[in-house]
Coordinates of C-alpha atoms in Angstrom, one line a residue:
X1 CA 3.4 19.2 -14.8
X2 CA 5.9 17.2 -16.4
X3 CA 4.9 15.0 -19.6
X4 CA 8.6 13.2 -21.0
X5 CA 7.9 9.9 -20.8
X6 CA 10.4 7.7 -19.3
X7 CA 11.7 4.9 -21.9
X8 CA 11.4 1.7 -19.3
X9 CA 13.3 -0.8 -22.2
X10 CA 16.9 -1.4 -21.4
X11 CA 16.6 0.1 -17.8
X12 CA 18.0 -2.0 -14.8
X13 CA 14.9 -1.0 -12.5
X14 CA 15.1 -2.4 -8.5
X15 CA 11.9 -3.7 -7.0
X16 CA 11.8 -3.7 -3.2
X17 CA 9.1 -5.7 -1.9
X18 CA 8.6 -7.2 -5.8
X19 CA 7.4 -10.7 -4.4
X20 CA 5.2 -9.3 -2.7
X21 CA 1.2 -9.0 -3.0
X22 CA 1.9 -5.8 -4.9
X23 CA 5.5 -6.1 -5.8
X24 CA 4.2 -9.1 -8.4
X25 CA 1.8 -7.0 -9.9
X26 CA 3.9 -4.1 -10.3
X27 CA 6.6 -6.3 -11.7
X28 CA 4.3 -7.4 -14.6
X29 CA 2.9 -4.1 -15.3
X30 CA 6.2 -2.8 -15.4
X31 CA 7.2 -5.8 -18.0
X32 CA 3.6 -4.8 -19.9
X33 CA 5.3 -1.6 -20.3
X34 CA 8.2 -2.4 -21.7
X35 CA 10.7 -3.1 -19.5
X36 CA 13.1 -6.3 -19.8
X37 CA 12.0 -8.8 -17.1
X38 CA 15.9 -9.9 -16.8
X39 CA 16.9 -6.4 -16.0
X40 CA 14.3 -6.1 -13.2
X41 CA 15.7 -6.9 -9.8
X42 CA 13.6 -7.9 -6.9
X43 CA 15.7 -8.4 -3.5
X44 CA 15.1 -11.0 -0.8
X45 CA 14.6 -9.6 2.9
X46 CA 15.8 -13.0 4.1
X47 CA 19.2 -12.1 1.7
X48 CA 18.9 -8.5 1.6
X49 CA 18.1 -6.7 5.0
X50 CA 17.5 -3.0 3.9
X51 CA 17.5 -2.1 7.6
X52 CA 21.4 -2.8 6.9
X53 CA 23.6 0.3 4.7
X54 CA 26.1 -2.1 2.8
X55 CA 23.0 -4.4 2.0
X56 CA 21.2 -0.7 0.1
X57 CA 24.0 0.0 -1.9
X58 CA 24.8 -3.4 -2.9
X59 CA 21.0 -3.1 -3.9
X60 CA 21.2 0.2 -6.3
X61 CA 24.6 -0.9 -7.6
X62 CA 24.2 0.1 -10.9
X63 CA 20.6 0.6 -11.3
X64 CA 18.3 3.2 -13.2
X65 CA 15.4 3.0 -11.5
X66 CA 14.5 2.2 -7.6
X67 CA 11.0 1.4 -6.6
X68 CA 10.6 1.5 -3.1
X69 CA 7.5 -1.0 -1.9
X70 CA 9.6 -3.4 0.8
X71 CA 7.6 -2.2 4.2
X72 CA 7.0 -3.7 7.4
X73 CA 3.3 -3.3 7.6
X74 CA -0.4 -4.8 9.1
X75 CA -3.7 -4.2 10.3
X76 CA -4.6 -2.4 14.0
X77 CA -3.7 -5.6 15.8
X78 CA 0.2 -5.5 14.9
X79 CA 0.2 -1.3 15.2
X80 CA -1.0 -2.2 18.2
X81 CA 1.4 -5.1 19.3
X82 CA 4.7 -3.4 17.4
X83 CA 4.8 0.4 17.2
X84 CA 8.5 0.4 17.5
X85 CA 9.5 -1.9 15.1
X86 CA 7.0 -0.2 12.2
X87 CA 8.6 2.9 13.5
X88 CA 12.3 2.0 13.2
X89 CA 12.2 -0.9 10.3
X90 CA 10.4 1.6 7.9
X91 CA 12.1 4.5 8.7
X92 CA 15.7 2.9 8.8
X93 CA 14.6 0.9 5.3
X94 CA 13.9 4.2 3.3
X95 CA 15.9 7.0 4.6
X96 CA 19.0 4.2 4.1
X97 CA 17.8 3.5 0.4
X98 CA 16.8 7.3 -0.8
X99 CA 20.7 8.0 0.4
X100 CA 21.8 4.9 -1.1
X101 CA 20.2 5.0 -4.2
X102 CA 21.0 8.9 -4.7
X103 CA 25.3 7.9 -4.2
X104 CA 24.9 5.3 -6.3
X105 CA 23.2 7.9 -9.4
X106 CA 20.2 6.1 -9.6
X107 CA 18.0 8.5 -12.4
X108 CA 14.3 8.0 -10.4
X109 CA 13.5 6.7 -6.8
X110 CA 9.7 5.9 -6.5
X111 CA 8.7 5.7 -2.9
X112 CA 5.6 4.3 -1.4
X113 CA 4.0 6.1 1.6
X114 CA 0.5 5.4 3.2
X115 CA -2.7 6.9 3.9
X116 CA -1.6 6.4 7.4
X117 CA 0.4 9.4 7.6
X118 CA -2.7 11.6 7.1
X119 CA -4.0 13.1 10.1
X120 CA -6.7 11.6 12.1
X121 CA -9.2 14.3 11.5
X122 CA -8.7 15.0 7.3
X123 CA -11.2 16.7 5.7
X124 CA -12.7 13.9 3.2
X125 CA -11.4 13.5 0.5
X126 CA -8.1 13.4 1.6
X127 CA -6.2 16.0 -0.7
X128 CA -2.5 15.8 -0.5
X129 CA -1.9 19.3 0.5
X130 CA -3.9 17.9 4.1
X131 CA -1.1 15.8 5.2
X132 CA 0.8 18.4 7.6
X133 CA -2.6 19.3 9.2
X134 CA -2.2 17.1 12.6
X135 CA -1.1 14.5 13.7
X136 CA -2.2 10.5 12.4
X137 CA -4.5 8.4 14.1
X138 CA -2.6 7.2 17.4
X139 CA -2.7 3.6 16.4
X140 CA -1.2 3.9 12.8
X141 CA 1.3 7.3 13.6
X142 CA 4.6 5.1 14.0
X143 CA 4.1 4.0 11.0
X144 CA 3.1 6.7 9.1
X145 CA 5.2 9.2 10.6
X146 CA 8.2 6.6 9.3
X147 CA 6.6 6.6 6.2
X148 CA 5.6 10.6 6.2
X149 CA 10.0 11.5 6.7
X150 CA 10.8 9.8 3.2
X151 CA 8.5 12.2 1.6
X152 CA 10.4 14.8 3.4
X153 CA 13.6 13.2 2.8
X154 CA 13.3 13.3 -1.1
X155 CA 11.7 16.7 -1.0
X156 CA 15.0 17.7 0.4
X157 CA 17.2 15.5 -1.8
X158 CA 15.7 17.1 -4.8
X159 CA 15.9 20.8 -3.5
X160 CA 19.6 20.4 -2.9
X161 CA 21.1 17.5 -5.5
X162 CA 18.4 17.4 -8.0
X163 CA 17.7 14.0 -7.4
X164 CA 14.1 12.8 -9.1
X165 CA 12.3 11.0 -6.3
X166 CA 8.9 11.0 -6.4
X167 CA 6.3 9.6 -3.4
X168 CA 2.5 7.8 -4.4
X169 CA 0.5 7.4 -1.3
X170 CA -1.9 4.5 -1.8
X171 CA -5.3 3.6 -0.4
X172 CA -5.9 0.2 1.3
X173 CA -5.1 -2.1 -1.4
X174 CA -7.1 -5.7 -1.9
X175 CA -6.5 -8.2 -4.3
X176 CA -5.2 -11.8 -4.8
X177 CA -2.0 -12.9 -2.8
X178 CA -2.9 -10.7 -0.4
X179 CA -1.3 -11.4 3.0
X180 CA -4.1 -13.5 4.8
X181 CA -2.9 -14.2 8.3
X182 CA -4.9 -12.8 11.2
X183 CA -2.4 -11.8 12.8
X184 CA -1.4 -9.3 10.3
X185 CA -3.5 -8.6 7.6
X186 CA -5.5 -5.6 6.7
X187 CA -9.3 -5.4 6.6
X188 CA -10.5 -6.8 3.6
X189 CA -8.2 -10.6 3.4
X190 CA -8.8 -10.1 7.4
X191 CA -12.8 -10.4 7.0
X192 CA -13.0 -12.8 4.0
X193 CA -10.5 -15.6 6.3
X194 CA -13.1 -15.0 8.9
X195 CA -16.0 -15.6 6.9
X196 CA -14.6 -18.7 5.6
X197 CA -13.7 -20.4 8.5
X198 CA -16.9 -19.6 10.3
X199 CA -18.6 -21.4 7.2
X200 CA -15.8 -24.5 7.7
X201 CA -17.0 -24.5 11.2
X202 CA -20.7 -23.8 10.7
X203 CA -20.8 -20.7 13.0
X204 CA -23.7 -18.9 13.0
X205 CA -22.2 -15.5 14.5
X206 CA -19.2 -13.4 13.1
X207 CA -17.6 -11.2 15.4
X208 CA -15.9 -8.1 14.2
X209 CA -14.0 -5.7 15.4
X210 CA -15.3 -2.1 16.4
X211 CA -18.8 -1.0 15.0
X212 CA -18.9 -0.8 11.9
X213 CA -18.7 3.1 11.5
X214 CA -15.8 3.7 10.0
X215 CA -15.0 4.4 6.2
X216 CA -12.8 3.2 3.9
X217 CA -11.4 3.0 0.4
X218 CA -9.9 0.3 -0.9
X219 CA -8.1 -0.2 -4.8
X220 CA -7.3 -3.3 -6.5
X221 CA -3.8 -4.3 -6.3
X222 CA -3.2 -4.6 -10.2
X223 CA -5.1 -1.2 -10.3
X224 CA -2.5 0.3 -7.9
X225 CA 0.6 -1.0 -9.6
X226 CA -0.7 0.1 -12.6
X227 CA -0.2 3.6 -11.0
X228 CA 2.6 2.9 -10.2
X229 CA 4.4 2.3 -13.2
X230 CA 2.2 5.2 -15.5
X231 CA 4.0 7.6 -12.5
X232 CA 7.5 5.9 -12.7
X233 CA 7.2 7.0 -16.6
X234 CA 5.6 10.4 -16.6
X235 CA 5.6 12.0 -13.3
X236 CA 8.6 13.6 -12.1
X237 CA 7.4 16.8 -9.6
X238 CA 8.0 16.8 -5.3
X239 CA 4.4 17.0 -4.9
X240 CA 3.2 13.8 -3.2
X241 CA 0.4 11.9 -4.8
X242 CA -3.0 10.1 -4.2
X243 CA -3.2 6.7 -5.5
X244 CA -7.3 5.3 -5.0
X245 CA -10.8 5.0 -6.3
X246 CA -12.2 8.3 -4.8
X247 CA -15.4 5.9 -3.5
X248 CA -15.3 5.1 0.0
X249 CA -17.1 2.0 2.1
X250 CA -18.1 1.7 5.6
X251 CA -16.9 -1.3 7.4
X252 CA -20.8 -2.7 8.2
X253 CA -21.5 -2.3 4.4
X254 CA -18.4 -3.9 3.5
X255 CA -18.8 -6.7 5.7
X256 CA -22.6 -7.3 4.8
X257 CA -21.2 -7.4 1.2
X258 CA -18.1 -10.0 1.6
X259 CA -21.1 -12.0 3.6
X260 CA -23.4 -11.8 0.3
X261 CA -20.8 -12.7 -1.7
X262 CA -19.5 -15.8 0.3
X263 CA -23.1 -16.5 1.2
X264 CA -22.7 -16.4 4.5
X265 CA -26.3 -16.3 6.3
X266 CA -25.0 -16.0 10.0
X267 CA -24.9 -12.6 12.3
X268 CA -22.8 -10.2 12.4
X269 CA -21.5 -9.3 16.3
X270 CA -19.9 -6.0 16.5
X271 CA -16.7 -6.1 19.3
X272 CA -17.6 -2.4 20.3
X273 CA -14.8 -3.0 22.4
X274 CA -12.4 -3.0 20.1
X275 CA -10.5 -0.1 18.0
X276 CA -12.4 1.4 15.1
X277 CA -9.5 2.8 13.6
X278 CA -9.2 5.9 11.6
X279 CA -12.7 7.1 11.1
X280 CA -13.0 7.6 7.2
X281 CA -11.0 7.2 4.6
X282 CA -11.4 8.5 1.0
X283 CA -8.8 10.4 -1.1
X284 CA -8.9 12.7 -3.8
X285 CA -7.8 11.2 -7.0
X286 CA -7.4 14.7 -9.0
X287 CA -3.8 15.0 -9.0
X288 CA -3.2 11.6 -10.3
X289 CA -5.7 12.2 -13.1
X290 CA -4.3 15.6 -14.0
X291 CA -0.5 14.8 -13.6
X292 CA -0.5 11.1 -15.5
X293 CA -3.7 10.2 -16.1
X294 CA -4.0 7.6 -13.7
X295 CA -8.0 6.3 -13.4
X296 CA -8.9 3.3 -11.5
X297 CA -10.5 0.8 -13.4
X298 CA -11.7 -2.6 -11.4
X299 CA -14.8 -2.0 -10.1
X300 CA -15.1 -3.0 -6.4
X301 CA -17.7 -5.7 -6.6
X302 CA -15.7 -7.4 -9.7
X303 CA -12.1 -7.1 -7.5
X304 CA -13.7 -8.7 -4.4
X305 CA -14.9 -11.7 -6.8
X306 CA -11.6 -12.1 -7.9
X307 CA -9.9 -11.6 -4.6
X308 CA -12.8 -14.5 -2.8
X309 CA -12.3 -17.0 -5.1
X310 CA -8.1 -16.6 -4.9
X311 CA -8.6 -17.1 -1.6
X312 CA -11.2 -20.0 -1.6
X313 CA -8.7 -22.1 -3.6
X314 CA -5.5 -21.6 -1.8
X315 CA -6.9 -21.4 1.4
X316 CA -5.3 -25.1 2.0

């Protein structure tokens, strides 16, 4: 494994998707580890369409380092409702700003992929050399397939120009500033809206989706970007990379706990109608360990705390 550290002060680094939940986060740790907040670029999809080639390369122009989080992304319900656009937008985003951002002579691209793009049926714990063994769970593939090609795509670009592009594949994040609306948030902001209006209405039923079965794994956002940045510095090898807790959750045990938390003394109603989604989730955290160190350190409990009472006071 590679060990040079990567001196982050006086480098003109590219954030794509930095104002975002985890954009912020990895801004700041990137700042805690020494990089100049003024040289630290974060792009506007209103002003900066990365779908667009001229608007890529006007984003690399001159920059050292490109980290890739900008994606179009949600729960089931929008896989579900826009399979297409997950497809092309990611796909068209990242292969556009790997090209881009290798012309341009940027020294390391860090791309973000997604659990998604593991097959449906993964032995648990995921381990990253499981990701070409079948094909994803139908609801998620467009999007992870889209996000699967970059990996492939910088594989490729370092085989045959050298160029260091590495690729981190997070677990389900959660934290504050999460995205909260139904329409297209994940599970954890998804359930904690719902408990919280059904207490502003004085339900005394929640219904949720599927039943319950499934497993997941979820990291704290400032955990995550944390990662981020300790594999922007050290890591520099093709191999793609687990970014989670190794601790996995099922979705009754997870809802029964957001409920304790919120106090929330109602009943749960399982729509066993509904998708369940991928049925577990858990990845193997070795690799990050072994190749920079990386160890999650908010414990879930504490994070979901945190993550409650952020919403609770902006929920307005």
């Amino acid at each position: 494994m590679t060990s040079t550290t990567l001196d982050l002060r006086n480098k003109r680094i590219l954030v794509t998707g930095g104002a975002g939940f985890l954009g912020r986060q990895v801004v700041s740790q990137l700042s805690q580890a020494g990089a100049d907040l003024q040289k630290i670029t974060v792009p506007r999809s209103r002003d900066c369409d990365l779908k667009t080639m001229e608007n890529c390369q006007r984003a690399v122009n001159q920059q050292d380092i490109v980290i890739h989080l900008a994606a179009h992304v949600g729960g089931i319900g929008l896989n579900r409702e826009k399979p297409a656009e997950l497809f092309y937008d990611n796909l068209m985003m990242g292969t556009q700003l790997i090209h881009a951002a290798y012309q341009a002579g940027v020294q390391k691209f860090v791309c973000l992929g997604t659990i998604c793009a593991y097959p449906k049926f993964t032995p648990v714990p995921f381990k990253e050399d499981d990701l070409w063994n079948g094909y994803p769970e139908e609801t998620n593939a467009p999007y992870g397939i889209a996000k699967k090609a970059l990996l492939v795509q910088l594989q490729a670009y370092r085989q045959q120009y050298g160029f260091d592009g590495i690729y981190l594949l997070p677990v389900n994040l959660y934290g504050p500033e999460d995205n909260f609306d139904p329409r297209s948030s994940h599970v954890i902001p998804a359930l904690i809206r719902k408990v919280y209006e059904a207490q502003q209405r004085g339900d005394r039923q929640l219904p949720v989706w599927g039943d319950g079965s499934p497993t997941r794994e979820f990291l704290y956002s400032e955990d995550a970007a944390r990662g981020i940045v300790m594999a922007t510095q050290t890591y520099s090898d093709p191999d793609p990379v687990n970014l989670g807790t190794g601790k996995e959750i099922s979705i009754r045990d997870l809802i029964t706990l957001i409920c304790d938390l919120m106090e929330f003394k109602g009943e749960i109603v399982w729509q066993t109608d509904q998708p369940n989604g991928q049925p577990r989730r858990c990845l193997d955290t070795d690799r990050a360990k072994a190749a920079f160190g990386f160890v999650s350190q908010v414990g879930f409990e504490e994070g979901l705390r945190t993550t409650i009472a952020w919403y609770r006071q902006h929920a307005e």
